[in-house]
mmCIF file of C-alpha atoms in Angstrom:
data_model
loop_
_atom_site.group_PDB
_atom_site.id
_atom_site.type_symbol
_atom_site.label_atom_id
_atom_site.label_comp_id
_atom_site.label_asym_id
_atom_site.label_seq_id
_atom_site.Cartn_x
_atom_site.Cartn_y
_atom_site.Cartn_z
ATOM 1 C CA MET A 172 28.816 12.752 -90.795
ATOM 2 C CA THR A 173 29.558 9.459 -92.114
ATOM 3 C CA HIS A 174 30.023 6.817 -89.557
ATOM 4 C CA GLN A 175 33.546 5.197 -90.671
ATOM 5 C CA PRO A 176 33.812 2.060 -88.267
ATOM 6 C CA ARG A 177 37.094 0.840 -86.068
ATOM 7 C CA THR A 178 38.824 -2.059 -85.107
ATOM 8 C CA ALA A 179 38.295 -3.077 -81.432
ATOM 9 C CA GLU A 180 42.348 -1.578 -81.116
ATOM 10 C CA LYS A 181 41.431 2.066 -82.434
ATOM 11 C CA VAL A 182 38.633 1.898 -80.074
ATOM 12 C CA LEU A 183 41.116 1.496 -77.440
ATOM 13 C CA LYS A 184 43.544 3.382 -77.917
ATOM 14 C CA SER A 185 41.983 6.569 -79.307
ATOM 15 C CA LEU A 186 40.745 6.579 -75.745
ATOM 16 C CA SER A 187 44.346 5.897 -74.695
ATOM 17 C CA ILE A 188 43.469 2.181 -72.560
ATOM 18 C CA SER A 189 46.302 0.304 -71.953
ATOM 19 C CA ASP A 190 45.402 -1.703 -69.369
ATOM 20 C CA PRO A 191 42.624 -4.688 -68.409
ATOM 21 C CA GLY A 192 41.250 -2.886 -65.748
ATOM 22 C CA ALA A 193 41.122 0.837 -67.589
ATOM 23 C CA ILE A 194 38.201 -1.173 -70.368
ATOM 24 C CA ASP A 195 35.018 0.448 -69.118
ATOM 25 C CA LEU A 196 32.613 -1.264 -71.296
ATOM 26 C CA GLU A 197 29.658 0.431 -70.882
ATOM 27 C CA ALA A 198 32.001 3.869 -71.436
ATOM 28 C CA ILE A 199 33.046 2.730 -74.322
ATOM 29 C CA ALA A 200 29.586 2.285 -75.783
ATOM 30 C CA TRP A 201 28.627 5.845 -74.538
ATOM 31 C CA LEU A 202 30.703 7.802 -75.605
ATOM 32 C CA SER A 203 30.254 6.034 -79.044
ATOM 33 C CA GLY A 204 26.197 7.063 -78.837
ATOM 34 C CA ALA A 205 25.140 3.812 -77.829
ATOM 35 C CA LYS A 206 23.211 3.794 -74.513
ATOM 36 C CA VAL A 207 23.232 0.291 -72.377
ATOM 37 C CA LYS A 208 20.346 -1.185 -70.305
ATOM 38 C CA TYR A 209 20.147 -4.237 -68.387
ATOM 39 C CA ARG A 210 17.061 -6.001 -68.513
ATOM 40 C CA GLU A 211 15.162 -9.507 -69.044
ATOM 41 C CA LEU A 212 15.320 -10.451 -72.415
ATOM 42 C CA ASP A 213 13.227 -13.390 -74.182
ATOM 43 C CA GLY A 214 14.784 -15.229 -76.585
ATOM 44 C CA CYS A 215 18.149 -13.356 -77.031
ATOM 45 C CA ASP A 216 21.174 -12.662 -74.804
ATOM 46 C CA ALA A 217 21.245 -8.951 -75.824
ATOM 47 C CA CYS A 218 20.487 -6.778 -78.675
ATOM 48 C CA ILE A 219 20.589 -3.471 -80.234
ATOM 49 C CA ALA A 220 18.586 -0.651 -81.801
ATOM 50 C CA GLY A 221 20.129 1.984 -83.383
ATOM 51 C CA ARG A 222 19.916 5.254 -85.815
ATOM 52 C CA ALA A 223 22.785 5.744 -87.809
ATOM 53 C CA ASP A 224 21.837 8.813 -89.364
ATOM 54 C CA VAL A 225 21.783 10.861 -85.474
ATOM 55 C CA GLY A 226 24.056 8.460 -84.134
ATOM 56 C CA ARG A 227 22.512 6.781 -81.191
ATOM 57 C CA ALA A 228 21.924 3.144 -79.940
ATOM 58 C CA ILE A 229 20.287 1.848 -77.007
ATOM 59 C CA ILE A 230 22.300 -1.593 -76.229
ATOM 60 C CA SER A 231 20.115 -4.422 -74.251
ATOM 61 C CA ILE A 232 21.813 -6.952 -71.954
ATOM 62 C CA ASP A 233 20.071 -9.927 -70.380
ATOM 63 C CA SER A 234 19.949 -9.179 -66.448
ATOM 64 C CA ARG A 235 19.643 -12.440 -65.808
ATOM 65 C CA SER A 236 23.032 -13.842 -67.529
ATOM 66 C CA MET A 237 25.963 -14.250 -64.896
ATOM 67 C CA ALA A 238 28.534 -11.361 -65.089
ATOM 68 C CA ARG A 239 31.281 -12.642 -67.410
ATOM 69 C CA ARG A 240 28.192 -13.601 -70.114
ATOM 70 C CA GLN A 241 26.923 -10.030 -69.972
ATOM 71 C CA ARG A 242 30.525 -8.386 -70.373
ATOM 72 C CA PHE A 243 31.160 -10.312 -73.440
ATOM 73 C CA SER A 244 27.649 -9.924 -74.880
ATOM 74 C CA LEU A 245 27.830 -6.227 -74.239
ATOM 75 C CA ALA A 246 31.913 -5.783 -76.268
ATOM 76 C CA HIS A 247 30.143 -8.144 -79.068
ATOM 77 C CA GLU A 248 27.066 -5.253 -79.287
ATOM 78 C CA ILE A 249 29.397 -2.962 -79.298
ATOM 79 C CA GLY A 250 31.415 -4.694 -82.367
ATOM 80 C CA HIS A 251 27.508 -4.355 -83.936
ATOM 81 C CA TRP A 252 27.129 -0.253 -83.838
ATOM 82 C CA GLU A 253 30.930 -0.108 -84.619
ATOM 83 C CA TRP A 254 30.410 -2.580 -88.250
ATOM 84 C CA HIS A 255 26.790 -2.864 -88.517
ATOM 85 C CA ARG A 256 25.386 0.524 -87.552
ATOM 86 C CA GLY A 257 21.665 1.080 -88.356
ATOM 87 C CA HIS A 258 21.167 -2.564 -87.922
ATOM 88 C CA GLN A 259 18.133 -4.056 -85.626
ATOM 89 C CA LEU A 260 20.100 -7.364 -84.502
ATOM 90 C CA MET A 261 18.716 -9.494 -81.773
ATOM 91 C CA CYS A 262 21.701 -11.910 -80.695
ATOM 92 C CA SER A 263 21.136 -15.575 -78.866
ATOM 93 C CA LYS A 264 23.878 -17.134 -77.034
ATOM 94 C CA ASP A 265 24.605 -19.198 -80.090
ATOM 95 C CA ASP A 266 25.821 -16.232 -81.735
ATOM 96 C CA ILE A 267 27.275 -14.579 -79.276
ATOM 97 C CA GLY A 268 30.502 -16.960 -78.702
ATOM 98 C CA GLY A 269 32.362 -16.662 -75.747
ATOM 99 C CA SER A 270 35.214 -18.737 -77.125
ATOM 100 C CA GLY A 271 35.458 -16.760 -80.612
ATOM 101 C CA LYS A 272 34.271 -19.916 -82.246
ATOM 102 C CA SER A 273 31.967 -18.348 -84.778
ATOM 103 C CA ARG A 274 32.965 -18.899 -88.342
ATOM 104 C CA GLY A 275 32.796 -17.097 -91.439
ATOM 105 C CA LEU A 276 31.960 -13.357 -92.290
ATOM 106 C CA SER A 277 28.683 -13.648 -91.007
ATOM 107 C CA LYS A 278 28.026 -10.076 -88.439
ATOM 108 C CA GLU A 279 27.711 -12.323 -85.454
ATOM 109 C CA ALA A 280 31.011 -13.686 -86.480
ATOM 110 C CA ALA A 281 32.571 -10.207 -86.805
ATOM 111 C CA ALA A 282 31.352 -9.135 -83.746
ATOM 112 C CA ASN A 283 32.891 -11.881 -81.718
ATOM 113 C CA ARG A 284 35.912 -11.087 -83.580
ATOM 114 C CA PHE A 285 35.347 -7.400 -82.494
ATOM 115 C CA ALA A 286 34.470 -8.699 -78.736
ATOM 116 C CA ALA A 287 37.503 -10.522 -78.291
ATOM 117 C CA GLU A 288 39.964 -8.154 -79.605
ATOM 118 C CA LEU A 289 38.352 -5.190 -77.304
ATOM 119 C CA LEU A 290 37.954 -7.290 -73.925
ATOM 120 C CA MET A 291 41.808 -9.052 -74.741
ATOM 121 C CA PRO A 292 43.452 -7.038 -77.225
ATOM 122 C CA LYS A 293 46.260 -8.711 -78.227
ATOM 123 C CA PHE A 294 48.929 -6.018 -77.429
ATOM 124 C CA MET A 295 47.866 -6.142 -73.584
ATOM 125 C CA LEU A 296 48.092 -9.700 -73.967
ATOM 126 C CA LYS A 297 51.162 -9.705 -74.621
ATOM 127 C CA ASP A 298 52.474 -7.668 -71.982
ATOM 128 C CA ALA A 299 50.813 -10.331 -69.155
ATOM 129 C CA ILE A 300 51.462 -13.335 -71.032
ATOM 130 C CA ARG A 301 55.118 -12.772 -69.716
ATOM 131 C CA ASP A 302 54.966 -13.248 -66.251
ATOM 132 C CA PHE A 303 54.162 -16.991 -66.778
ATOM 133 C CA ASP A 304 56.347 -19.771 -68.895
ATOM 134 C CA ARG A 305 54.157 -22.288 -69.818
ATOM 135 C CA LEU A 306 50.500 -22.599 -71.298
ATOM 136 C CA ASN A 307 48.122 -24.748 -68.741
ATOM 137 C CA MET A 308 44.856 -23.437 -67.060
ATOM 138 C CA ARG A 309 46.420 -21.877 -64.214
ATOM 139 C CA THR A 310 47.757 -19.534 -66.917
ATOM 140 C CA VAL A 311 44.350 -19.189 -68.208
ATOM 141 C CA ARG A 312 42.219 -18.809 -65.545
ATOM 142 C CA GLU A 313 45.224 -16.134 -64.189
ATOM 143 C CA MET A 314 45.168 -14.258 -67.247
ATOM 144 C CA ALA A 315 40.629 -14.768 -67.155
ATOM 145 C CA THR A 316 41.140 -13.311 -64.289
ATOM 146 C CA HIS A 317 43.261 -10.850 -65.039
ATOM 147 C CA PHE A 318 41.062 -9.382 -67.916
ATOM 148 C CA ASP A 319 37.187 -10.440 -66.811
ATOM 149 C CA VAL A 320 36.490 -12.986 -69.424
ATOM 150 C CA SER A 321 35.282 -16.597 -69.039
ATOM 151 C CA LEU A 322 37.981 -19.096 -69.262
ATOM 152 C CA THR A 323 36.921 -20.207 -72.748
ATOM 153 C CA ALA A 324 37.352 -16.621 -74.209
ATOM 154 C CA MET A 325 40.477 -17.210 -72.641
ATOM 155 C CA ALA A 326 41.850 -20.173 -73.929
ATOM 156 C CA TYR A 327 40.645 -19.362 -77.108
ATOM 157 C CA ARG A 328 42.382 -16.068 -77.490
ATOM 158 C CA LEU A 329 45.960 -17.793 -76.290
ATOM 159 C CA VAL A 330 45.719 -20.122 -78.836
ATOM 160 C CA GLU A 331 44.421 -18.033 -81.233
ATOM 161 C CA SER A 332 47.229 -15.913 -80.847
ATOM 162 C CA ASP A 333 49.803 -18.746 -80.845
ATOM 163 C CA PHE A 334 52.119 -17.470 -77.953
ATOM 164 C CA HIS A 335 52.877 -21.517 -77.588
ATOM 165 C CA PRO A 336 51.548 -24.287 -80.259
ATOM 166 C CA SER A 337 48.796 -25.907 -79.160
ATOM 167 C CA LEU A 338 45.241 -26.418 -79.513
ATOM 168 C CA LEU A 339 41.622 -26.186 -78.170
ATOM 169 C CA LEU A 340 38.504 -28.645 -78.348
ATOM 170 C CA ALA A 341 35.435 -29.219 -77.449
ATOM 171 C CA TYR A 342 33.524 -31.832 -77.323
ATOM 172 C CA GLY A 343 29.908 -33.139 -76.542
ATOM 173 C CA LYS A 344 28.614 -36.571 -76.070
ATOM 174 C CA ASP A 345 27.467 -36.373 -79.770
ATOM 175 C CA GLY A 346 31.440 -35.980 -80.441
ATOM 176 C CA ARG A 347 33.644 -32.854 -81.182
ATOM 177 C CA ARG A 348 31.576 -29.716 -81.817
ATOM 178 C CA TRP A 349 34.650 -26.971 -82.654
ATOM 179 C CA PHE A 350 38.251 -26.767 -82.032
ATOM 180 C CA ILE A 351 41.223 -24.118 -83.048
ATOM 181 C CA ARG A 352 45.085 -24.646 -83.223
ATOM 182 C CA SER A 353 47.834 -22.509 -83.239
ATOM 183 C CA LYS A 354 49.304 -21.414 -86.892
ATOM 184 C CA SER A 355 52.621 -23.228 -85.377
ATOM 185 C CA ILE A 356 50.549 -26.239 -85.614
ATOM 186 C CA ASP A 357 50.911 -27.952 -88.792
ATOM 187 C CA GLU A 358 47.123 -28.500 -90.287
ATOM 188 C CA LYS A 359 47.497 -32.421 -90.443
ATOM 189 C CA TRP A 360 47.293 -32.434 -86.700
ATOM 190 C CA PHE A 361 43.409 -32.983 -87.194
ATOM 191 C CA PRO A 362 41.867 -33.737 -84.154
ATOM 192 C CA LYS A 363 39.604 -37.112 -84.153
ATOM 193 C CA ASN A 364 35.485 -36.485 -84.348
ATOM 194 C CA THR A 365 34.829 -38.526 -80.952
ATOM 195 C CA LEU A 366 36.668 -39.082 -77.648
ATOM 196 C CA ASP A 367 38.817 -41.724 -77.019
ATOM 197 C CA ARG A 368 38.729 -43.645 -73.817
ATOM 198 C CA GLU A 369 41.955 -42.743 -72.491
ATOM 199 C CA SER A 370 41.926 -38.816 -72.343
ATOM 200 C CA SER A 371 41.159 -37.159 -69.247
ATOM 201 C CA ALA A 372 38.274 -35.344 -71.116
ATOM 202 C CA TYR A 373 36.293 -38.275 -71.529
ATOM 203 C CA SER A 374 36.254 -39.310 -67.795
ATOM 204 C CA ILE A 375 34.823 -36.100 -67.442
ATOM 205 C CA LEU A 376 31.925 -36.067 -69.830
ATOM 206 C CA PHE A 377 31.081 -39.270 -69.534
ATOM 207 C CA GLU A 378 31.981 -40.621 -65.482
ATOM 208 C CA GLY A 379 31.599 -37.562 -64.045
ATOM 209 C CA ALA A 380 35.237 -37.072 -63.174
ATOM 210 C CA GLU A 381 36.150 -33.598 -61.896
ATOM 211 C CA ASP A 382 38.181 -30.793 -63.722
ATOM 212 C CA ASP A 383 41.934 -31.255 -64.586
ATOM 213 C CA GLY A 384 44.043 -30.087 -61.272
ATOM 214 C CA HIS A 385 46.954 -30.131 -63.591
ATOM 215 C CA MET A 386 48.544 -30.762 -66.977
ATOM 216 C CA SER A 387 48.770 -34.383 -67.406
ATOM 217 C CA THR A 388 50.772 -36.011 -70.559
ATOM 218 C CA ILE A 389 49.514 -38.187 -73.166
ATOM 219 C CA ASP A 390 50.612 -39.938 -76.417
ATOM 220 C CA GLY A 391 49.444 -38.116 -79.443
ATOM 221 C CA ASP A 392 47.379 -40.813 -80.710
ATOM 222 C CA THR A 393 44.886 -40.194 -78.104
ATOM 223 C CA TRP A 394 43.737 -37.264 -80.227
ATOM 224 C CA PHE A 395 44.893 -37.684 -83.719
ATOM 225 C CA ASP A 396 44.884 -40.332 -86.481
ATOM 226 C CA VAL A 397 48.042 -39.165 -88.124
ATOM 227 C CA GLY A 398 49.965 -42.178 -88.465
ATOM 228 C CA TRP A 399 53.189 -41.632 -85.849
ATOM 229 C CA ALA A 400 50.966 -39.924 -83.434
ATOM 230 C CA ASP A 401 52.148 -42.244 -80.994
ATOM 231 C CA GLN A 402 55.516 -40.704 -80.640
ATOM 232 C CA VAL A 403 54.804 -37.115 -79.808
ATOM 233 C CA GLU A 404 53.861 -36.284 -76.460
ATOM 234 C CA LEU A 405 50.952 -34.120 -75.703
ATOM 235 C CA GLY A 406 49.833 -31.415 -72.466
ATOM 236 C CA GLU A 407 46.340 -32.334 -71.804
ATOM 237 C CA GLN A 408 44.376 -30.459 -69.521
ATOM 238 C CA SER A 409 40.090 -30.251 -69.725
ATOM 239 C CA PHE A 410 37.272 -28.641 -67.634
ATOM 240 C CA ARG A 411 33.462 -29.016 -68.371
ATOM 241 C CA THR A 412 31.839 -25.665 -69.531
ATOM 242 C CA GLN A 413 28.200 -27.279 -69.415
ATOM 243 C CA ASP A 414 26.432 -30.624 -68.382
ATOM 244 C CA ASP A 415 27.034 -32.224 -72.080
ATOM 245 C CA GLU A 416 30.469 -30.237 -72.883
ATOM 246 C CA VAL A 417 33.833 -30.941 -72.075
ATOM 247 C CA VAL A 418 36.464 -28.303 -73.322
ATOM 248 C CA THR A 419 40.768 -29.623 -73.829
ATOM 249 C CA LEU A 420 43.375 -27.341 -74.038
ATOM 250 C CA LEU A 421 46.048 -29.211 -75.844
ATOM 251 C CA VAL A 422 49.820 -28.091 -75.896
ATOM 252 C CA ALA A 423 52.402 -29.664 -78.037
ATOM 253 C CA ARG A 424 55.810 -30.401 -76.625
ATOM 254 C CA SER A 425 57.774 -32.212 -79.566
ATOM 255 C CA ASP A 426 58.891 -29.753 -82.710
ATOM 256 C CA ARG A 427 57.272 -32.787 -85.002
ATOM 257 C CA MET A 428 53.786 -31.067 -84.642
ATOM 258 C CA LEU A 429 55.170 -27.719 -86.056
ATOM 259 C CA ALA A 430 54.443 -26.676 -89.439
ATOM 260 C CA ASP A 431 56.908 -26.398 -92.078
#
């Protein structure tokens, strides 16, 4: 029988999974014909080799990776098995983006998208987010624990899902690396290429400050070159993801930032 690729939501609903705690990735892989092995890998975080004609595959995950990294990697490879069956793929850390930040229609971008939707399905997020009355890193942290994913992956998913008008931005010492905005934010709000010294992100990245313990209020011109950006306020909270990268959650506090 010819394999018909399924969306992550269809995979979950076919197994009657409606709670994050029931998302057993190894079982999902097994039921789709893929066996999971954990071993030391050189040059990649995960890989998959399978035969489309018999519907069997081996997914290998780097045993040295952190648990949540392994979890996202496995979900990523399940995405490959659903959508790119018959291909042998070696996936590096850059390919498997816990933030879901890959762009375009590449196989890796599609697998990242599938992984985010498998681990953080929107129909489950809608139920869980009702327990929170605001978007900040406390909300992100508790949601990340509930869904067993990284802070960056959850923050990205919440911004992308537009539960509150917001943006997520990543900067290195060489400047902006990537960003995403909620659909409700007007596209003219395009973040600056480099960090402003007034931002907490700058202090964290360049001065060794601690991650923000709470969300502070800052003028919009700290982050944007829009002519009247100094007239709007944003909630700002930043955290370090690695030695040379900081991620910032910006939450809109003015309707003037919203798309028409």
